[in-house]
Short mmCIF file of N, CA, C and O in Angstrom, two decimals:
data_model
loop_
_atom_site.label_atom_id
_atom_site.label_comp_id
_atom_site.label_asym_id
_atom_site.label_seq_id
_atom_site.Cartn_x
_atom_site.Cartn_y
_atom_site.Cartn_z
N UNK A 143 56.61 -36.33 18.67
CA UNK A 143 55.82 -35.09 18.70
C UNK A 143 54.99 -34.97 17.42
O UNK A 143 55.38 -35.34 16.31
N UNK A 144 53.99 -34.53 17.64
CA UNK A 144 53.02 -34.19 16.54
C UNK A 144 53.12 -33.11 15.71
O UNK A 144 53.06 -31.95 16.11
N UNK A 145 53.28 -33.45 14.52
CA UNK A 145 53.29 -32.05 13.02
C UNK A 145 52.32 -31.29 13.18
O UNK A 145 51.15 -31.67 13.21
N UNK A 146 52.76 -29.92 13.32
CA UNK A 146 51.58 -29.02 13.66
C UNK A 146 51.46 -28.67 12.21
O UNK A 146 52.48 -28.52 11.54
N UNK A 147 49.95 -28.50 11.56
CA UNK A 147 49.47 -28.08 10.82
C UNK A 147 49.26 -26.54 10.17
O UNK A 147 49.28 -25.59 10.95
N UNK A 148 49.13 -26.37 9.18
CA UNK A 148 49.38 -24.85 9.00
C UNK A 148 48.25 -24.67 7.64
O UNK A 148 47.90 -25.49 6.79
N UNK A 149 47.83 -23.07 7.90
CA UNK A 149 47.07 -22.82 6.58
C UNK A 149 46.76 -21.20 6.59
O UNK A 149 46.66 -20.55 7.63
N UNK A 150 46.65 -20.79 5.59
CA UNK A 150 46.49 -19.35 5.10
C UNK A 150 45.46 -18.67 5.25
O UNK A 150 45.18 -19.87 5.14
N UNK A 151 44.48 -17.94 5.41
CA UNK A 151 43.53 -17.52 5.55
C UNK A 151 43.02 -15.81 4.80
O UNK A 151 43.22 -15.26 5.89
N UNK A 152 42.66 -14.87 4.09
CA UNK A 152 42.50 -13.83 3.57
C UNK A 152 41.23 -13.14 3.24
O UNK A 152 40.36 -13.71 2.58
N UNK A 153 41.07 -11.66 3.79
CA UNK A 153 39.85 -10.69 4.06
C UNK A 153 40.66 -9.60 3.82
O UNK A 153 41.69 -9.28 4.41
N UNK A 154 39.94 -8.89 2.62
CA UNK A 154 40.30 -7.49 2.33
C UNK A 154 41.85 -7.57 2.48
O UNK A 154 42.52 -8.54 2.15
N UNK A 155 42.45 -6.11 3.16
CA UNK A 155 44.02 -6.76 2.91
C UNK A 155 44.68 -7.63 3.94
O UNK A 155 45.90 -7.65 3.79
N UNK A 156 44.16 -8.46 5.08
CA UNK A 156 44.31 -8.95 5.90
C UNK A 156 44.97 -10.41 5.64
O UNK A 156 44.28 -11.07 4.86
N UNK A 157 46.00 -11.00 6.04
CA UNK A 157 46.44 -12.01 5.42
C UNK A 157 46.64 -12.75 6.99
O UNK A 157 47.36 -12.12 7.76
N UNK A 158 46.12 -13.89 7.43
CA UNK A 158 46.74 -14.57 8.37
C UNK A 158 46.95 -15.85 8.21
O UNK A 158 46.36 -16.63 7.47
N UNK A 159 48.23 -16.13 9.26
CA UNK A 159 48.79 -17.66 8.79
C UNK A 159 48.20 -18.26 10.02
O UNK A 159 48.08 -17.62 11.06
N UNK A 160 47.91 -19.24 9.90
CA UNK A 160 47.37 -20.01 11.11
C UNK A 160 48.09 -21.70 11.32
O UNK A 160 47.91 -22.65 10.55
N UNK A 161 48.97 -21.69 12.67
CA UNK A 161 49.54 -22.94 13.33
C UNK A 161 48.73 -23.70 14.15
O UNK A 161 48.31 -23.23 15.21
N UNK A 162 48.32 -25.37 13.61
CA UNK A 162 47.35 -25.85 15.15
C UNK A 162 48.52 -26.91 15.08
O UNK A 162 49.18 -27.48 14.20
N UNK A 163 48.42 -26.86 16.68
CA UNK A 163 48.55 -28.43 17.13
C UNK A 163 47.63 -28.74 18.48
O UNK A 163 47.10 -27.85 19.15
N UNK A 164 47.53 -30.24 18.77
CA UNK A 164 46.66 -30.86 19.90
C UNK A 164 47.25 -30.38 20.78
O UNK A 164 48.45 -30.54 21.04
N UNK A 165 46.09 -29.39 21.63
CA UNK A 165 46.79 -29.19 23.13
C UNK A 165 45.09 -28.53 23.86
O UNK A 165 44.03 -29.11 23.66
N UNK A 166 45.21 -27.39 24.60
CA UNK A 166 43.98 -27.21 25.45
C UNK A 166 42.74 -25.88 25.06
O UNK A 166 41.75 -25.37 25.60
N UNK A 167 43.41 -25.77 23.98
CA UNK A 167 42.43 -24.83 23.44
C UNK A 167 42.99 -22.86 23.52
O UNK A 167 42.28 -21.88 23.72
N UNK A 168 44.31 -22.94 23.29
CA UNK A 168 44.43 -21.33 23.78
C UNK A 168 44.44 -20.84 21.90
O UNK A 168 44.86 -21.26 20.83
N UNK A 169 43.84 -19.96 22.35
CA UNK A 169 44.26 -18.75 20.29
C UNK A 169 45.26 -18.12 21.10
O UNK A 169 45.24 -17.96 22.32
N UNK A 170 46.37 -17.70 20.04
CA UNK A 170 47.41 -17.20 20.25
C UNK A 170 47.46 -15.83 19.27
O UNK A 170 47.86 -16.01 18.12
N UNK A 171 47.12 -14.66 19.61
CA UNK A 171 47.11 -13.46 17.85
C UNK A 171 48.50 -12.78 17.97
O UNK A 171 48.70 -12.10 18.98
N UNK A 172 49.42 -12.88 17.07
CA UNK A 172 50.46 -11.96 17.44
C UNK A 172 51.29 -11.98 18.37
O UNK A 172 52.15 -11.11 18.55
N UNK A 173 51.02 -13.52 19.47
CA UNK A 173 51.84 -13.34 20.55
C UNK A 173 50.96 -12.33 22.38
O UNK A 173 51.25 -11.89 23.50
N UNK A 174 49.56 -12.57 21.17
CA UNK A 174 48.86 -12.29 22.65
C UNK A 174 47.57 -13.02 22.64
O UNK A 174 47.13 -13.50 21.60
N UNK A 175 46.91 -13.14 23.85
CA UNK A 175 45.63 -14.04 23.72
C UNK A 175 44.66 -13.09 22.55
O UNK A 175 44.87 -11.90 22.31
N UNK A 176 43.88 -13.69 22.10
CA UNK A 176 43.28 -13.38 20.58
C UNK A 176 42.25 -12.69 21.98
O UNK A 176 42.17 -11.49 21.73
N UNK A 177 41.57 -12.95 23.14
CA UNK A 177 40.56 -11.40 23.49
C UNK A 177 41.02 -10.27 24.09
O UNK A 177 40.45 -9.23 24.43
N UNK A 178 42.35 -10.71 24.16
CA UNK A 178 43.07 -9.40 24.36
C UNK A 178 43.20 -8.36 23.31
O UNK A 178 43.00 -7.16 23.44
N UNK A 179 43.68 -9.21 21.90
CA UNK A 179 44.26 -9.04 20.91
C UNK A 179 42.88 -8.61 20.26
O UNK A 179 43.18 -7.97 19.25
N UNK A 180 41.84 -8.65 20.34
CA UNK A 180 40.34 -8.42 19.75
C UNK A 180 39.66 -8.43 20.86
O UNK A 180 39.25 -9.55 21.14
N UNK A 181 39.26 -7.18 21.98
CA UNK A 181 38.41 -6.91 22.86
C UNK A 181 36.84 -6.87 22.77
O UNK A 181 36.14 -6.96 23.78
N UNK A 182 36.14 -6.66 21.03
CA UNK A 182 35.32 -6.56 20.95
C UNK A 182 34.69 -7.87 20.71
O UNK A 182 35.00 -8.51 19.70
N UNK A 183 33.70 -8.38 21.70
CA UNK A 183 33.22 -9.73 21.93
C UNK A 183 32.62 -10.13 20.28
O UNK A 183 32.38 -11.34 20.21
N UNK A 184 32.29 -9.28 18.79
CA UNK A 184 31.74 -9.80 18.22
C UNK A 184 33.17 -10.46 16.69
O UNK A 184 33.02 -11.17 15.70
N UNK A 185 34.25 -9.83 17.21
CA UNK A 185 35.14 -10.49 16.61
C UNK A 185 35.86 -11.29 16.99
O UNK A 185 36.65 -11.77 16.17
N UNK A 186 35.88 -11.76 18.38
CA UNK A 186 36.40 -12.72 19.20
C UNK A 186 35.77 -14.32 18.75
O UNK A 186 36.41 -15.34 18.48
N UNK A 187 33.79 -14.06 18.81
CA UNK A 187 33.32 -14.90 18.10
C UNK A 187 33.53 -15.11 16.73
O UNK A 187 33.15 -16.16 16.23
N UNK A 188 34.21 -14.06 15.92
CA UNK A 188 34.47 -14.78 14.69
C UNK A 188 35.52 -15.59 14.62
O UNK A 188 35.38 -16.60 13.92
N UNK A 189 36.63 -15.38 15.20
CA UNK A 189 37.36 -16.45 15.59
C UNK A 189 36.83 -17.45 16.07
O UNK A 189 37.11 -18.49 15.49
N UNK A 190 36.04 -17.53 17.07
CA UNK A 190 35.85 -18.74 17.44
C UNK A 190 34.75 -19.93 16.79
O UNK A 190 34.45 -21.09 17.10
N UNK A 191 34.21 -18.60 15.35
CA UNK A 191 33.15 -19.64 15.00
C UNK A 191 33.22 -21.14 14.42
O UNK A 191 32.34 -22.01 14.47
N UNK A 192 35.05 -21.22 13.62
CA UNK A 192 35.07 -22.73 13.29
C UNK A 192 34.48 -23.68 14.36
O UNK A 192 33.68 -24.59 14.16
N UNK A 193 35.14 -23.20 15.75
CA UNK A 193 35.19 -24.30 16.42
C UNK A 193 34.23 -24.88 17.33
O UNK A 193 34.36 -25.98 17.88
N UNK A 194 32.84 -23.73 17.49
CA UNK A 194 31.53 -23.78 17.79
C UNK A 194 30.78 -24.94 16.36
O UNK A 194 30.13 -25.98 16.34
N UNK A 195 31.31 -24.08 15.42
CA UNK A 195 30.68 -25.03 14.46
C UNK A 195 30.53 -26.69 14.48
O UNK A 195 29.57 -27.42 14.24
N UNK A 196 31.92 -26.95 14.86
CA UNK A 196 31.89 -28.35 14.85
C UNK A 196 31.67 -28.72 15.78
O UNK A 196 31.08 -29.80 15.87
N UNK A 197 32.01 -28.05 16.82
CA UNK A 197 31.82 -27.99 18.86
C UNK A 197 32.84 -28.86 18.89
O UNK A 197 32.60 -30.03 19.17
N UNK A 198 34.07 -28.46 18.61
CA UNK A 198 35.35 -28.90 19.27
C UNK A 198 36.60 -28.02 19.80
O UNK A 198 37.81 -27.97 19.58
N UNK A 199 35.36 -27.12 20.87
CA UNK A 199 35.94 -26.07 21.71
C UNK A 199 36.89 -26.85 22.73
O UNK A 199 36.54 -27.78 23.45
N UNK A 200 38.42 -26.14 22.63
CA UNK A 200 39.26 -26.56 23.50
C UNK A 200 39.81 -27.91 23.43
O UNK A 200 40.09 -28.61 24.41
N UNK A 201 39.99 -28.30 21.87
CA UNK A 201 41.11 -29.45 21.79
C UNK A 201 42.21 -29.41 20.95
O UNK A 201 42.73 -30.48 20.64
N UNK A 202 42.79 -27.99 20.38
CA UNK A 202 43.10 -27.44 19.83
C UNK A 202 44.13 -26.17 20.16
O UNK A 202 43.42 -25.16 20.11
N UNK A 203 45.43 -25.82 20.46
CA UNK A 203 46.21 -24.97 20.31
C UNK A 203 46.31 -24.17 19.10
O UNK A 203 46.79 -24.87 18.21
N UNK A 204 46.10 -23.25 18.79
CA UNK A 204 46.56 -22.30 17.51
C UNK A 204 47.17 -20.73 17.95
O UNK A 204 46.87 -19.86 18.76
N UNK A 205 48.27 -20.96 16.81
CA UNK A 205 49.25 -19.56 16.73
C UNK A 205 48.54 -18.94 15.70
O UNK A 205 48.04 -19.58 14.78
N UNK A 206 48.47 -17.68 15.81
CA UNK A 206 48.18 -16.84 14.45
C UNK A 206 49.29 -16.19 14.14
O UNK A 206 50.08 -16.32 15.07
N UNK A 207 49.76 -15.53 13.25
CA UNK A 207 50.43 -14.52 12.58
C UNK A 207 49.57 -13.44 12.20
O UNK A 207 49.84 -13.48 11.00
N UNK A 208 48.78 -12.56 12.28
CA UNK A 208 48.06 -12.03 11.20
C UNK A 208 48.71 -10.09 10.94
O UNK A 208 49.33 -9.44 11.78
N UNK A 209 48.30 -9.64 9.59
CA UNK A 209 49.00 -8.39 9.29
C UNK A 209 48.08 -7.75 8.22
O UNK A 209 47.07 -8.26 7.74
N UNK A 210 48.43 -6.96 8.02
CA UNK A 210 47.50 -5.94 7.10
C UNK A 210 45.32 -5.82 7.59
O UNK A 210 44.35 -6.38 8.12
N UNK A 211 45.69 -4.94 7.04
CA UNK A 211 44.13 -4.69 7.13
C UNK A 211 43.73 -3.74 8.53
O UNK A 211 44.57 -3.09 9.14
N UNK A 212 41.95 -3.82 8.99
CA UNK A 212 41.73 -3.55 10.04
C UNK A 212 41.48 -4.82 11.18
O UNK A 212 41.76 -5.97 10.86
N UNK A 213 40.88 -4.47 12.63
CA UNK A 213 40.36 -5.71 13.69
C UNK A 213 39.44 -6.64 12.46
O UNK A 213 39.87 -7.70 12.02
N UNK A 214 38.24 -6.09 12.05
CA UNK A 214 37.17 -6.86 11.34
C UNK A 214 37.92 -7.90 9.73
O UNK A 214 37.62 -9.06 9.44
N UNK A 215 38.68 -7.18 9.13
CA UNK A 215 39.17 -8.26 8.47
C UNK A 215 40.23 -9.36 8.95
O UNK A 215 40.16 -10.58 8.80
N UNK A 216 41.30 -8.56 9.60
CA UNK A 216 42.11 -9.94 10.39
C UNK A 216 40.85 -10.90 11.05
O UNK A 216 40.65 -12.07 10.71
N UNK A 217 40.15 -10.27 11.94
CA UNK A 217 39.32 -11.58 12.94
C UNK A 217 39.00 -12.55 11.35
O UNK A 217 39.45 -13.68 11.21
N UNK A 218 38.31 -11.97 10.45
CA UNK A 218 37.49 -13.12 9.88
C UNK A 218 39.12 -13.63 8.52
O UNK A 218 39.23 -14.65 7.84
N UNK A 219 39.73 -12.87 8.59
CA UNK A 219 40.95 -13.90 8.33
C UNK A 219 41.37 -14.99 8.50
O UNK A 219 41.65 -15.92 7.74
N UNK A 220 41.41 -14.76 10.14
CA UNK A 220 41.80 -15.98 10.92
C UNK A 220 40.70 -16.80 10.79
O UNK A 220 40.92 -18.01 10.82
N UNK A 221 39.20 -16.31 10.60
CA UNK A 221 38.28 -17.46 10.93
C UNK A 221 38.35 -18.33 9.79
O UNK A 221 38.03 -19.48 10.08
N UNK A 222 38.69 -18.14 8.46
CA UNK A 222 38.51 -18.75 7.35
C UNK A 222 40.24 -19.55 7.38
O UNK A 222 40.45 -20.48 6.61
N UNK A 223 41.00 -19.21 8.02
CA UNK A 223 42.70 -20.06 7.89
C UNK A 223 42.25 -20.97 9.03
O UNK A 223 42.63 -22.13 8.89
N UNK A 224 41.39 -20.68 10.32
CA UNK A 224 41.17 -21.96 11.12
C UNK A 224 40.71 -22.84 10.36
O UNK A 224 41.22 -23.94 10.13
N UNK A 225 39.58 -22.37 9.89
CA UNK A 225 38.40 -23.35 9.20
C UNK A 225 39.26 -24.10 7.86
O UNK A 225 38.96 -25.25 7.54
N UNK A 226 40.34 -23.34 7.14
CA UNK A 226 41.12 -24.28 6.64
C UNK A 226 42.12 -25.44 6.71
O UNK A 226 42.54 -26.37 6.01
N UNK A 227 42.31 -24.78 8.20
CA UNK A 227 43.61 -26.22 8.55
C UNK A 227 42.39 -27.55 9.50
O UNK A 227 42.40 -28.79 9.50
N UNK A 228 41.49 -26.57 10.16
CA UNK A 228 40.95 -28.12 10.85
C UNK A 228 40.10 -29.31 9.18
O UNK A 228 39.70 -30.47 9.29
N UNK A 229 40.07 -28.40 7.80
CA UNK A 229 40.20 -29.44 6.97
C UNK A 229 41.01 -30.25 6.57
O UNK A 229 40.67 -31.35 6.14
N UNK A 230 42.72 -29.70 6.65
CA UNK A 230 43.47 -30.46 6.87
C UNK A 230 43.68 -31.60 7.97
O UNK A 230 44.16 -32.72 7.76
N UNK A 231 43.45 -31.34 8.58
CA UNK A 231 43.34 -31.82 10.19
C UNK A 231 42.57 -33.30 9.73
O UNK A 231 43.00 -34.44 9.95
N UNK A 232 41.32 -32.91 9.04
CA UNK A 232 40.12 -34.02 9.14
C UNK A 232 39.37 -33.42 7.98
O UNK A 232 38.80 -32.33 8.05
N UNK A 233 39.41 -34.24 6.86
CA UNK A 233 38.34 -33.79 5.70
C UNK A 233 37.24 -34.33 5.80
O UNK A 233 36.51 -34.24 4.81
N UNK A 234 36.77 -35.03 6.96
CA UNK A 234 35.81 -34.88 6.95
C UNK A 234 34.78 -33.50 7.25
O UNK A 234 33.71 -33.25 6.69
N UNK A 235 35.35 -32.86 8.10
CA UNK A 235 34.64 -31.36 9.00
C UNK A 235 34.74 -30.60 7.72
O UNK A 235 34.99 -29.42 7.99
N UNK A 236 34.65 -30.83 6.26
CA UNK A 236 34.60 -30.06 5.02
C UNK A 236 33.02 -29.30 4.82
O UNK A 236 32.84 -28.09 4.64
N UNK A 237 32.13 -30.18 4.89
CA UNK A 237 30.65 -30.50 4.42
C UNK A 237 30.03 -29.24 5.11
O UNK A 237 29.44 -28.30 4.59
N UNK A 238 30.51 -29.61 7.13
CA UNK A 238 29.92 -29.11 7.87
C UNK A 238 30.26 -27.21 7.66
O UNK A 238 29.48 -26.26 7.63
N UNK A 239 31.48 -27.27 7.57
CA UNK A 239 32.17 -26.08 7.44
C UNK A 239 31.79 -25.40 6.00
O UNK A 239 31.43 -24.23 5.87
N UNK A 240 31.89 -26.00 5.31
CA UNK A 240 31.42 -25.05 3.86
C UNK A 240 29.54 -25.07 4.12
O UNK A 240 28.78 -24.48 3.36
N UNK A 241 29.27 -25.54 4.83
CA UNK A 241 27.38 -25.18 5.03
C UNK A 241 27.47 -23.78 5.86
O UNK A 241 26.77 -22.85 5.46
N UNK A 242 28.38 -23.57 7.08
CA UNK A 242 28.13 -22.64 7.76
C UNK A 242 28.90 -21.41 6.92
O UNK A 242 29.35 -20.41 7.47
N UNK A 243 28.96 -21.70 5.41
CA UNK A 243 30.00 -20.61 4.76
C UNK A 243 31.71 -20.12 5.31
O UNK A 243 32.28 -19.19 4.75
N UNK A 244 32.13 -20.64 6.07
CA UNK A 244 33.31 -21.13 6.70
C UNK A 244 34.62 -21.02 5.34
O UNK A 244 35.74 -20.54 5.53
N UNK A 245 34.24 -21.46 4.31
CA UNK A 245 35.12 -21.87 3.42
C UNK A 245 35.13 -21.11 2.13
O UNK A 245 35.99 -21.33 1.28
N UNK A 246 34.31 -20.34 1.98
CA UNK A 246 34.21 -19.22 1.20
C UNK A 246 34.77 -18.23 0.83
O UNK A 246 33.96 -17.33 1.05
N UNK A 247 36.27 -17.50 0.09
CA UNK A 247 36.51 -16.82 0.22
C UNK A 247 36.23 -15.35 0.17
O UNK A 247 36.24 -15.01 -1.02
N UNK A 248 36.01 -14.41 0.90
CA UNK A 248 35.59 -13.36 0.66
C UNK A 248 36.13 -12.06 -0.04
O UNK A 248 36.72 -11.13 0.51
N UNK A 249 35.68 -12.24 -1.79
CA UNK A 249 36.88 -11.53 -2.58
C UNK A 249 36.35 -9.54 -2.96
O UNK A 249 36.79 -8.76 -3.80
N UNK A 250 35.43 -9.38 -2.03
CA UNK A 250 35.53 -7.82 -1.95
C UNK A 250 36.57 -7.33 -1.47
O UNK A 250 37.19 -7.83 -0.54
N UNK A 251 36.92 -6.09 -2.17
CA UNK A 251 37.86 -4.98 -1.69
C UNK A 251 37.33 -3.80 -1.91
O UNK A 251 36.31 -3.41 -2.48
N UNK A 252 38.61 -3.07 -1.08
CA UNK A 252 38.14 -1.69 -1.62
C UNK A 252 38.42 -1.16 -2.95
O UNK A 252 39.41 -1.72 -3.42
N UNK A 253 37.94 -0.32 -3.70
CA UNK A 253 38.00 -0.30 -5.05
C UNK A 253 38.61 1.17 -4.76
O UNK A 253 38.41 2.00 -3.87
N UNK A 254 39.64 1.11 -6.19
CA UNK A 254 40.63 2.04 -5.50
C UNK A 254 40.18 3.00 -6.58
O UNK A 254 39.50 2.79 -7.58
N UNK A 255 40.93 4.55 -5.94
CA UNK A 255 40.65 6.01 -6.49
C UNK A 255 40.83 5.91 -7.68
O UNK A 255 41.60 5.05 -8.11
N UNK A 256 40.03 6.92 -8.66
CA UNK A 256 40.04 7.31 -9.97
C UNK A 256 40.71 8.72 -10.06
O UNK A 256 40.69 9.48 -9.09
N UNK A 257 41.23 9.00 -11.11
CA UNK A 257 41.75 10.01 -11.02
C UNK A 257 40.51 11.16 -11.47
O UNK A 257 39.53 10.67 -12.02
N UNK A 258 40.53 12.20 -11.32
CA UNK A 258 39.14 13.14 -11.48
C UNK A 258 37.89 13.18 -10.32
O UNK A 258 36.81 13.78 -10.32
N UNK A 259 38.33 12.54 -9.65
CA UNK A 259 37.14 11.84 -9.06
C UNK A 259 37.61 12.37 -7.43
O UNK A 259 38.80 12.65 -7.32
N UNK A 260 37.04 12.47 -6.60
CA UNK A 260 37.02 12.52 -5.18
C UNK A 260 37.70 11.51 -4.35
O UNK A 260 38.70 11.71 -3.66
N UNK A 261 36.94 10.20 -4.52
CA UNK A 261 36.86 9.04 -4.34
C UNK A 261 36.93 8.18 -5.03
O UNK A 261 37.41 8.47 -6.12
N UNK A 262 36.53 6.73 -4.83
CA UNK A 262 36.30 5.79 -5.74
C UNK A 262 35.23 6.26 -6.93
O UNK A 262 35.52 6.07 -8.11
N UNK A 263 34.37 6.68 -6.66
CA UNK A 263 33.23 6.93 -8.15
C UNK A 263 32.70 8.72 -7.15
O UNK A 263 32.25 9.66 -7.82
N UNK A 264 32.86 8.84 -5.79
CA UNK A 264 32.18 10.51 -5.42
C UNK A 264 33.00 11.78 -6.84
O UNK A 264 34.20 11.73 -7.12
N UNK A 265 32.57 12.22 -7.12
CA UNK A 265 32.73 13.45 -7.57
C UNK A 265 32.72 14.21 -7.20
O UNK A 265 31.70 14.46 -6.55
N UNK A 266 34.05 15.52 -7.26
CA UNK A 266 33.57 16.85 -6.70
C UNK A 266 32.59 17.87 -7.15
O UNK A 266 32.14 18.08 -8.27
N UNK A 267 32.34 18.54 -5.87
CA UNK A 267 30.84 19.38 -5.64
C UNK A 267 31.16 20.39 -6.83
O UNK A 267 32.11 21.18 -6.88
N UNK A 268 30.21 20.20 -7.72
CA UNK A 268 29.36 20.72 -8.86
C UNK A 268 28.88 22.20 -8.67
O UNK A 268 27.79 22.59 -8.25
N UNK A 269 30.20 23.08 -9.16
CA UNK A 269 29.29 24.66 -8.98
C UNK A 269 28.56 25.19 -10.11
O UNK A 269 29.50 25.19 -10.91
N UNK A 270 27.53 25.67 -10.82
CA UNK A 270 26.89 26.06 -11.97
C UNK A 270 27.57 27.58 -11.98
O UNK A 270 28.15 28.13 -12.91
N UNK A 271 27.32 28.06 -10.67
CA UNK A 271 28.20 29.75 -10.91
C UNK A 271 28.91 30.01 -9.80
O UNK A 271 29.56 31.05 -9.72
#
């Protein structure tokens, strides 16, 4: 049997682990199909963009784990832990994948409350009298 591969992936507080092994192409999120698990067709494609990228749709089984965050950071969680294990997988698909920004980590957050402050930097409403 074949060693299934594994790799980490992270967006905002979204952390997902991602399992491949060779089989027919299903995403797995949580134990449900990933368009179940993400109904909105434009995060479904973020998942699926590793594998458009290289166009090696459907040779590929993967489990996700994913937790924290909202839909929009898990999806692109997972898209950056795919795009990390199919480098494991094959260093060659490195080049292609860091061109389509694939491999990039994305280190914005939210910037957290100040004390005095409303918000992150809003201030409260300013009375003169």
């Amino acid at each position: 049997m074949e060693k299934q591969k594994n790799a980490v992936g992270r967006r905002k507080e979204a952390v997902a682990r991602v399992y491949m092994s060779k089989g027919t192409g299903t995403v797995t999120v949580n134990d449900k199909d990933y368009k179940a698990y993400f109904p909105v067709m434009y995060l479904q494609n973020q998942v699926e963009l590793p594998f458009k990228t290289l166009e090696m749709t459907g040779l590929y089984d993967i489990v996700v784990n994913v937790q924290g965050g909202g839909p929009k950071g898990q999806a692109e969680a997972i898209k950056m832990a795919i795009a990390r294990v199919l480098c494991v997988e094959n260093p060659e698909f490195r080049p292609a994948l860091k061109k389509a920004g694939l491999m990039t980590r994305d280190s914005r957050m939210v910037e957290r409350k100040k004390f005095g402050k409303a918000k992150a930097r809003r201030s409260f409403q300013f009375s003169k009298r």
